[in-house]
mmCIF file of C-alpha atoms in Angstrom:
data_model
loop_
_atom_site.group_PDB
_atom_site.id
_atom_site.type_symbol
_atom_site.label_atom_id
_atom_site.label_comp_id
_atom_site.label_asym_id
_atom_site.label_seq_id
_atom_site.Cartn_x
_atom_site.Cartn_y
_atom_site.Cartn_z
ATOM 1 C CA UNK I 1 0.000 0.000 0.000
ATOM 2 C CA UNK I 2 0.902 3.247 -0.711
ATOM 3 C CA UNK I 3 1.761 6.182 2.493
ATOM 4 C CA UNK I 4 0.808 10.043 2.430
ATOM 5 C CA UNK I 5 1.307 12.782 4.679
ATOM 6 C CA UNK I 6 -1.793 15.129 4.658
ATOM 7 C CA UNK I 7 0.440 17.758 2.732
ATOM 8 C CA UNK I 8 1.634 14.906 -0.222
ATOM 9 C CA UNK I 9 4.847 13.544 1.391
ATOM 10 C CA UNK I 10 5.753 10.267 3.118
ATOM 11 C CA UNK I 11 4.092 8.946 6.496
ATOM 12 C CA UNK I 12 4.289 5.759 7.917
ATOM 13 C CA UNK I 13 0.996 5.232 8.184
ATOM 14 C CA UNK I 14 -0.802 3.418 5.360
ATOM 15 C CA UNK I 15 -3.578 5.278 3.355
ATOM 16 C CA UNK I 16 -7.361 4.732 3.083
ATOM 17 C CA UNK I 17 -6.981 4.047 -0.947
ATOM 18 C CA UNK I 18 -5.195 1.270 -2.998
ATOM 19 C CA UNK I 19 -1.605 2.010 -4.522
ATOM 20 C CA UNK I 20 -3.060 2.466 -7.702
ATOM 21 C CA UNK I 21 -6.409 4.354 -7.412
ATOM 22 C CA UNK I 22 -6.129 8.153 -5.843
ATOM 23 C CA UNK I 23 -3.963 10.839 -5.433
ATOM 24 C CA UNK I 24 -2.651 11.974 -2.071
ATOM 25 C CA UNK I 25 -4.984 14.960 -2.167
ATOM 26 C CA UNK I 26 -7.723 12.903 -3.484
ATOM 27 C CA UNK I 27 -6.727 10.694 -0.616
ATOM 28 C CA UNK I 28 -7.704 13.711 1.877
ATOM 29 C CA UNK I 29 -10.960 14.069 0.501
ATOM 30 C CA UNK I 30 -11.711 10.322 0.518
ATOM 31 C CA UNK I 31 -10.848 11.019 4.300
ATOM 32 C CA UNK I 32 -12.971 13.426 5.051
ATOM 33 C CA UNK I 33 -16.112 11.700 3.527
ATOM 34 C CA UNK I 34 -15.666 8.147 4.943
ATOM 35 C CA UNK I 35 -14.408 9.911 8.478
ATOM 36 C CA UNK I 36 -17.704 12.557 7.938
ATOM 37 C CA UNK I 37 -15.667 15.860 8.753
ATOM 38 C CA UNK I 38 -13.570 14.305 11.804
ATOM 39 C CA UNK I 39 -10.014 15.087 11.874
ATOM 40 C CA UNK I 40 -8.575 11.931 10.613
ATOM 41 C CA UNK I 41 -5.849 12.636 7.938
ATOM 42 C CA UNK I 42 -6.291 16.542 7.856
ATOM 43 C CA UNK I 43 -4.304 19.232 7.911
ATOM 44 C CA UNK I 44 -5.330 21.496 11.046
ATOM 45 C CA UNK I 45 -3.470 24.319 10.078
ATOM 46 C CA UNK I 46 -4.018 24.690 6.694
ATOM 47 C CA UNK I 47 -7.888 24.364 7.449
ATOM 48 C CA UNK I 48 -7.430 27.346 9.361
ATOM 49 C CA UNK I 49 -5.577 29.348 6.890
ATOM 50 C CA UNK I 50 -8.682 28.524 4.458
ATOM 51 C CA UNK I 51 -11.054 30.009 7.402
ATOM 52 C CA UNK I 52 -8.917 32.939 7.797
ATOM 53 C CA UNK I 53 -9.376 34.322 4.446
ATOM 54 C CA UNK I 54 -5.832 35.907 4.241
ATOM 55 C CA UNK I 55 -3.785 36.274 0.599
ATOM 56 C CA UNK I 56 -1.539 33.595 0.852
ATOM 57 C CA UNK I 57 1.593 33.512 -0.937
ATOM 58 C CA UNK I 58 4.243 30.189 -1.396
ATOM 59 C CA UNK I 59 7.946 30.701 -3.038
ATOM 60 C CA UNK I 60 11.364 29.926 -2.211
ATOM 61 C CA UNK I 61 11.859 33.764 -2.085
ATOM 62 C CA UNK I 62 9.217 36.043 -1.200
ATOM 63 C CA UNK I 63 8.975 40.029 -0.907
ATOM 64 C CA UNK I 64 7.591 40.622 1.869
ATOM 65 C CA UNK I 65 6.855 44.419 1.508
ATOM 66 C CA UNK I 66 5.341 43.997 -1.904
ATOM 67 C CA UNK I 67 2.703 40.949 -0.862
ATOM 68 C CA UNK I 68 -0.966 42.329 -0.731
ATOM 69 C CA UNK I 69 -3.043 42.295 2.872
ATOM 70 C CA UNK I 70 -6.388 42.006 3.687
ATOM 71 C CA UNK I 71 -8.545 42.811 6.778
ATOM 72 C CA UNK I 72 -7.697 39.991 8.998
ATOM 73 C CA UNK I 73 -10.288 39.931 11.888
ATOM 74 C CA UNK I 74 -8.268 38.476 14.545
ATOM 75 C CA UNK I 75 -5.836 40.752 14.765
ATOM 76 C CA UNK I 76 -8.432 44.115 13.572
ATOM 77 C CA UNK I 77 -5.444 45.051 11.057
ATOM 78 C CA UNK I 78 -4.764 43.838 7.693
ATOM 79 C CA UNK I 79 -2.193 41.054 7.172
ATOM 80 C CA UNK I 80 -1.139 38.290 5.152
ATOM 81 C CA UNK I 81 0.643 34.848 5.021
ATOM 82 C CA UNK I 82 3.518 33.634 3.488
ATOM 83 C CA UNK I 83 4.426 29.991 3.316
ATOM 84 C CA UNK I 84 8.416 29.517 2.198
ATOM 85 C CA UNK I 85 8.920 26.167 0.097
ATOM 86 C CA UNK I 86 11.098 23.848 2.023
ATOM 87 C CA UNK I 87 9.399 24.622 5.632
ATOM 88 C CA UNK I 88 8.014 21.418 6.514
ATOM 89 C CA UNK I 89 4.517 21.419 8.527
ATOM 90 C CA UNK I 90 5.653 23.140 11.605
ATOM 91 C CA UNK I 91 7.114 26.740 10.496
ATOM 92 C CA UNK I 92 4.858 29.958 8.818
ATOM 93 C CA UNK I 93 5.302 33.799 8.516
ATOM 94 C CA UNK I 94 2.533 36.250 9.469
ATOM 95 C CA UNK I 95 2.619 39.623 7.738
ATOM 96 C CA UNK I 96 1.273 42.109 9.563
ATOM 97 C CA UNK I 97 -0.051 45.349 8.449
ATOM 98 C CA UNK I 98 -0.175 48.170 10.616
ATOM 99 C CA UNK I 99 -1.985 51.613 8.797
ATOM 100 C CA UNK I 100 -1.123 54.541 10.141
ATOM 101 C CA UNK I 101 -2.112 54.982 13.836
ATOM 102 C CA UNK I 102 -3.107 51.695 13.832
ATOM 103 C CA UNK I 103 -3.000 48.958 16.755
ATOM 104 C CA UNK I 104 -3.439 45.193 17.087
ATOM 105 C CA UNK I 105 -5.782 43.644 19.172
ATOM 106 C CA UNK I 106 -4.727 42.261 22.511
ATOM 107 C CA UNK I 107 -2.797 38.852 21.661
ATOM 108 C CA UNK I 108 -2.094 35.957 23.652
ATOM 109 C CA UNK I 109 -1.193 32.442 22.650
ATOM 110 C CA UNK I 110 0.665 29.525 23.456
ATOM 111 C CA UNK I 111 3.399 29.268 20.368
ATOM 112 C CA UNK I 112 6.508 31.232 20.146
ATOM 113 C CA UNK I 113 7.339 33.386 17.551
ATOM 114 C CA UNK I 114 10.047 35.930 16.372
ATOM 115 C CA UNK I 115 9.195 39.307 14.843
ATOM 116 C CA UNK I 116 11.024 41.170 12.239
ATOM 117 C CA UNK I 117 10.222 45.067 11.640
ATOM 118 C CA UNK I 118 10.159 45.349 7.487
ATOM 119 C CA UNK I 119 9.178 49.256 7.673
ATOM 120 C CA UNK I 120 7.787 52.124 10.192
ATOM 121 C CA UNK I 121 7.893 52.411 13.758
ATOM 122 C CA UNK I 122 5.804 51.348 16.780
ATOM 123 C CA UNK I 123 5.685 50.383 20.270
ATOM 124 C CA UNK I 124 5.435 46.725 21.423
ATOM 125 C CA UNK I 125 2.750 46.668 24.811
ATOM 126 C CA UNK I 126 3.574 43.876 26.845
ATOM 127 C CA UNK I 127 1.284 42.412 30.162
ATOM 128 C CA UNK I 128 2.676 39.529 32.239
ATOM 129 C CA UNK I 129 -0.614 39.446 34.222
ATOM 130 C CA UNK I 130 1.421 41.208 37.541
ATOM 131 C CA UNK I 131 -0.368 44.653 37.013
ATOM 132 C CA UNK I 132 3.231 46.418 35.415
ATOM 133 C CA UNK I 133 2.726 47.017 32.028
ATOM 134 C CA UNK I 134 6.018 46.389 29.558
ATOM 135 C CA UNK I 135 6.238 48.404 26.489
ATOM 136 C CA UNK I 136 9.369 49.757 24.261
ATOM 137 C CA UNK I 137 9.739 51.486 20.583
ATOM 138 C CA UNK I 138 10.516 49.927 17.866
ATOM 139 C CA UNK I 139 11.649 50.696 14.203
ATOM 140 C CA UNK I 140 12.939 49.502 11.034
ATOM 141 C CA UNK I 141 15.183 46.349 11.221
ATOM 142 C CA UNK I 142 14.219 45.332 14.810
ATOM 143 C CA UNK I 143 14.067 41.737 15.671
ATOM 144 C CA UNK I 144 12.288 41.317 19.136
ATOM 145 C CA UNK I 145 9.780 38.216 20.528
ATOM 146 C CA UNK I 146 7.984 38.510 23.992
ATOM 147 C CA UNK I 147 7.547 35.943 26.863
ATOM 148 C CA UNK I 148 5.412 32.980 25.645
ATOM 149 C CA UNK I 149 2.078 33.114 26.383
ATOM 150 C CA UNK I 150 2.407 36.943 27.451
ATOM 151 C CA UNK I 151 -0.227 39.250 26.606
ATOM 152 C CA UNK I 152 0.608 42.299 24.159
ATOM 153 C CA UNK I 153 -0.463 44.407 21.103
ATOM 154 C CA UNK I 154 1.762 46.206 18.915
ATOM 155 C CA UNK I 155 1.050 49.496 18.178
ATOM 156 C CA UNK I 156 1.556 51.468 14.823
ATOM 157 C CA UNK I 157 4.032 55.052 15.608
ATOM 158 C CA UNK I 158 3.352 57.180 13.062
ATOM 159 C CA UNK I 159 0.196 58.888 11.816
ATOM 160 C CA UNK I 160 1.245 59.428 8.253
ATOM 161 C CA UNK I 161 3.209 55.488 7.280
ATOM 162 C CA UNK I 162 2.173 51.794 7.599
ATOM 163 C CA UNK I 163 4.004 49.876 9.725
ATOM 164 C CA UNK I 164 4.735 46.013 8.453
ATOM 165 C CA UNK I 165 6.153 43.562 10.646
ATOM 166 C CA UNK I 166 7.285 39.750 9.401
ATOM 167 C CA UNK I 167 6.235 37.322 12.596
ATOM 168 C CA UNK I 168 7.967 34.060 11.964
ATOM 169 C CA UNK I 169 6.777 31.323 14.226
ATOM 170 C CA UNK I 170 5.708 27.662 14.674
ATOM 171 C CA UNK I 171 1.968 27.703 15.382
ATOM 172 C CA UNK I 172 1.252 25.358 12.374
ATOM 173 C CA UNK I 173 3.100 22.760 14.659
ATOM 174 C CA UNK I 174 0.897 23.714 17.718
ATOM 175 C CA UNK I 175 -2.208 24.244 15.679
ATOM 176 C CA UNK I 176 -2.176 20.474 14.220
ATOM 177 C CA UNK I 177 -0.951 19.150 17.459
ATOM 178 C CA UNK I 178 -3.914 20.435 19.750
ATOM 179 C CA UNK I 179 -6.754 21.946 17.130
ATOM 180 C CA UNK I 180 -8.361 23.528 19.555
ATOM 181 C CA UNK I 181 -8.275 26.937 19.381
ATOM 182 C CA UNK I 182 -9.046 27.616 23.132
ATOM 183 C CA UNK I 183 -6.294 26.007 24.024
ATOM 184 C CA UNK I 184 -3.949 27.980 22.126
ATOM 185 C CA UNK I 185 -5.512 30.923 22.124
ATOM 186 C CA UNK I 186 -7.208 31.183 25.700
ATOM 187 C CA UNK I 187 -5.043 29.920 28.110
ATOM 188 C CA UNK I 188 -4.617 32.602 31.325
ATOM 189 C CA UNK I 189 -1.235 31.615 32.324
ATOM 190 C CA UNK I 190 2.151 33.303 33.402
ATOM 191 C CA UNK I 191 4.977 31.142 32.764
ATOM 192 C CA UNK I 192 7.642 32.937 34.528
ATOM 193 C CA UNK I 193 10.825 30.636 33.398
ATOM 194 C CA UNK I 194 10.059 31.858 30.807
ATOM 195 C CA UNK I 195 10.586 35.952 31.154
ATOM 196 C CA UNK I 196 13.932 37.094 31.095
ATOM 197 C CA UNK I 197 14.873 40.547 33.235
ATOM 198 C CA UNK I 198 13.112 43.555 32.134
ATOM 199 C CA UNK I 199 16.026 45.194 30.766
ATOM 200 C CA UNK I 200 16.305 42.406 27.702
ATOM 201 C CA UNK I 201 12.881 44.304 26.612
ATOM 202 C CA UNK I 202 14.993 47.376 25.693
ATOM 203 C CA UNK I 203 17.870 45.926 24.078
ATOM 204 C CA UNK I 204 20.012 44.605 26.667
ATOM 205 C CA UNK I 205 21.456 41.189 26.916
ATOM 206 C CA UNK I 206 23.873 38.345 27.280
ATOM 207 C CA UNK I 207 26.939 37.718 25.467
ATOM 208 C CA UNK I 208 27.709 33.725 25.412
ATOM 209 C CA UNK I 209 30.941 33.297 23.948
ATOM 210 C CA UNK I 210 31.323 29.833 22.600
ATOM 211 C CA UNK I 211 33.734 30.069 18.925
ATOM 212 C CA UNK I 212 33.656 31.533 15.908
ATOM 213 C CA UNK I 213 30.121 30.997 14.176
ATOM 214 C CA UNK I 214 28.358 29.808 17.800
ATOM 215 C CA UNK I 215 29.038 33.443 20.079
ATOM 216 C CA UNK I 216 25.306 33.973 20.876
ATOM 217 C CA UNK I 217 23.316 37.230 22.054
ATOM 218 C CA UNK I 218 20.266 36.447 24.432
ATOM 219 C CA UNK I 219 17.943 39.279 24.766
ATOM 220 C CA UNK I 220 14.388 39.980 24.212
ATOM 221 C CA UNK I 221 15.212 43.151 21.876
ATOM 222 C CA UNK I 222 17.745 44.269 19.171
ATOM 223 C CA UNK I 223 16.812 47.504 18.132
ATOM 224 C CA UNK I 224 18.467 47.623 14.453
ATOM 225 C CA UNK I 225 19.579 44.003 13.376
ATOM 226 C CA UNK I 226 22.025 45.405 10.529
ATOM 227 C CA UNK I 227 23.750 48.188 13.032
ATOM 228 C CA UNK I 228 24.388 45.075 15.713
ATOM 229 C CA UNK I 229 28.140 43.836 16.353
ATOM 230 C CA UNK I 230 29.055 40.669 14.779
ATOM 231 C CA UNK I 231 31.794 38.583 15.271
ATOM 232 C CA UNK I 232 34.181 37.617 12.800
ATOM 233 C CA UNK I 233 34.210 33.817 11.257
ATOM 234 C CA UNK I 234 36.588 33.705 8.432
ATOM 235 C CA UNK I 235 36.072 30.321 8.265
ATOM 236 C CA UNK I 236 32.359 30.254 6.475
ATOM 237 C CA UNK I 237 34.420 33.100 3.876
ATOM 238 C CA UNK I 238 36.846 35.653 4.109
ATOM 239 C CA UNK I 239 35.453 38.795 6.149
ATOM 240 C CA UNK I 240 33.088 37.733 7.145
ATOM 241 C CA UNK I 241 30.673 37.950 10.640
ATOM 242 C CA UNK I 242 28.226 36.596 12.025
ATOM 243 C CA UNK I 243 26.044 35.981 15.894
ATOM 244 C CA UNK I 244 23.176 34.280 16.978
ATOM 245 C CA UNK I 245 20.514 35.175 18.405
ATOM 246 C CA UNK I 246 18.063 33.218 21.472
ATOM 247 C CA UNK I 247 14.923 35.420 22.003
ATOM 248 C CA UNK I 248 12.884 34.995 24.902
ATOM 249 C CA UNK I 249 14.668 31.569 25.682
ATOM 250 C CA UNK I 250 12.774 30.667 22.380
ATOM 251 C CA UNK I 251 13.225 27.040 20.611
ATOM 252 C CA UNK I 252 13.198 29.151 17.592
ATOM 253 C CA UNK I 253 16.677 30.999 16.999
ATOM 254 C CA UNK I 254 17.705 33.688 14.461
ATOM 255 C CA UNK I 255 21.440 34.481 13.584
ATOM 256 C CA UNK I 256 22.418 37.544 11.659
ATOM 257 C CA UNK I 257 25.820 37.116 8.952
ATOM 258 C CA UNK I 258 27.712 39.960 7.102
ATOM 259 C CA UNK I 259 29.985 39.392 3.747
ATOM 260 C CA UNK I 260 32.241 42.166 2.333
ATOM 261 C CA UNK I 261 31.572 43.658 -0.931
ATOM 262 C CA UNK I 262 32.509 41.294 -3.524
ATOM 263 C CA UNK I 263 32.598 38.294 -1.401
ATOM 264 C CA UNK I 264 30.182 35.193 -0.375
ATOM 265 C CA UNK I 265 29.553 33.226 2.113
ATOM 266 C CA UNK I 266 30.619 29.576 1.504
ATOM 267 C CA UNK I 267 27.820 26.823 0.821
ATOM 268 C CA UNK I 268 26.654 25.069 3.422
ATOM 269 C CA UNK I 269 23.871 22.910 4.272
ATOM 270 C CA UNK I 270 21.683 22.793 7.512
#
């Protein structure tokens, strides 16, 4: 018999058809029929992205400040999602669209996630349920993520530009794992191990220094990614630099590189 992940690929569990007589995505179909709408064989997340109504967009390479938004209800601004070929059922990227003046609603879930600010300015609000509101500015080029599970809303600076922010995060992992949107969405709890000092929310840190390509900044904040010190590692190509990043004691990690003009950085493989 023949296997089939809910998105096309391999699983080791056998399929409801013969080798011979559906497709994979038929195969989904036949699953929802003879299972009459259960959840057997079906893709949570991408159910949800249906429901959602957003302009989706799927590349290897995507521009994010060119993709179109549309009023997305959940978070009362516009947005948009973009789905990057090669990232497996457990990774997405949220667009989000601030007009001018413009604010999210209140947020809260159980998934971590990493934002990136593609244009404008803003303030991030943050509430860890203790009755001390966090907030602190940001602007183009930040990279930031907030305690998980933490209440917030992001806020739009200026009363003249849009604001868009890139949110790259692993609810598609979550969302197929539980379903249930109360449980990712509606869950009133603090998890303290979680939150690092206040001062990370405004951009300061810990240096780990482990060796050239592994030095690591931890921090809730980095106000301009491409103004932030590297550290050189000549050997992934002459010149060049490069640090990691752990956000909010995220499982998710970003790293920012520099080459000189006229050089590259050497292939590699990950």
């Amino acid at each position: 018999s023949r296997f089939c992940f809910p998105d096309g690929g391999r699983s080791k569990y056998p399929s409801v058809t013969s080798p011979k007589s559906a497709s994979c995505k038929e195969e989904r179909e036949i699953a929802m029929t003879v299972n009459q709408g259960q959840n057997y064989n079906i893709d949570a997340y991408l159910n949800w992205v249906d429901k959602e109504g957003l302009p989706v967009t799927e590349d290897y390479g995507i521009d994010l400040l060119s993709l179109p938004t549309k009023p997305w209800p959940m978070l009362e601004v516009n947005g948009a999602i973009a789905h990057l070929k090669g990232r497996g059922d457990f990774m997405t990227l949220f667009l989000i669209d601030l007009p001018p003046g413009g604010k999210t609603s209140p947020q809260q879930h159980l998934y971590e996630e990493i934002f990136y600010v593609l244009e404008g300015h803003g303030v991030a609000q943050v509430d860890l349920g203790d009755g001390r509101p966090r907030e602190f500015e940001f602007g183009p080029r930040s990279l930031f993520a907030l305690p998980l599970n933490a209440r917030y809303r992001l806020f739009n600076g200026s009363g003249r530009e849009h604001t868009r922010i890139a949110s790259c995060n692993y609810f598609p992992l979550v969302k197929n794992l539980f379903r249930s949107d109360r449980v990712i969405f509606d869950r009133d709890l603090r998890i303290e191990d979680r939150e690092y000092p206040d001062d990370y929310l405004h951009g300061e840190g810990r240096f780990i220094a482990i060796r050239p390509g592994w030095h690591t900044w931890e921090t809730n904040f980095v106000r301009d990614a491409a103004d932030f010190e590297l550290k050189t590692w000549d050997k992934r190509g002459k010149g060049s630099s490069h640090v990691n990043f752990i956000l909010a004691d995220n499982v998710i990690k970003a790293h920012c590189s520099a080459m000189p003009v006229g050089a590259y950085k050497k292939a590699h493989r990950h």
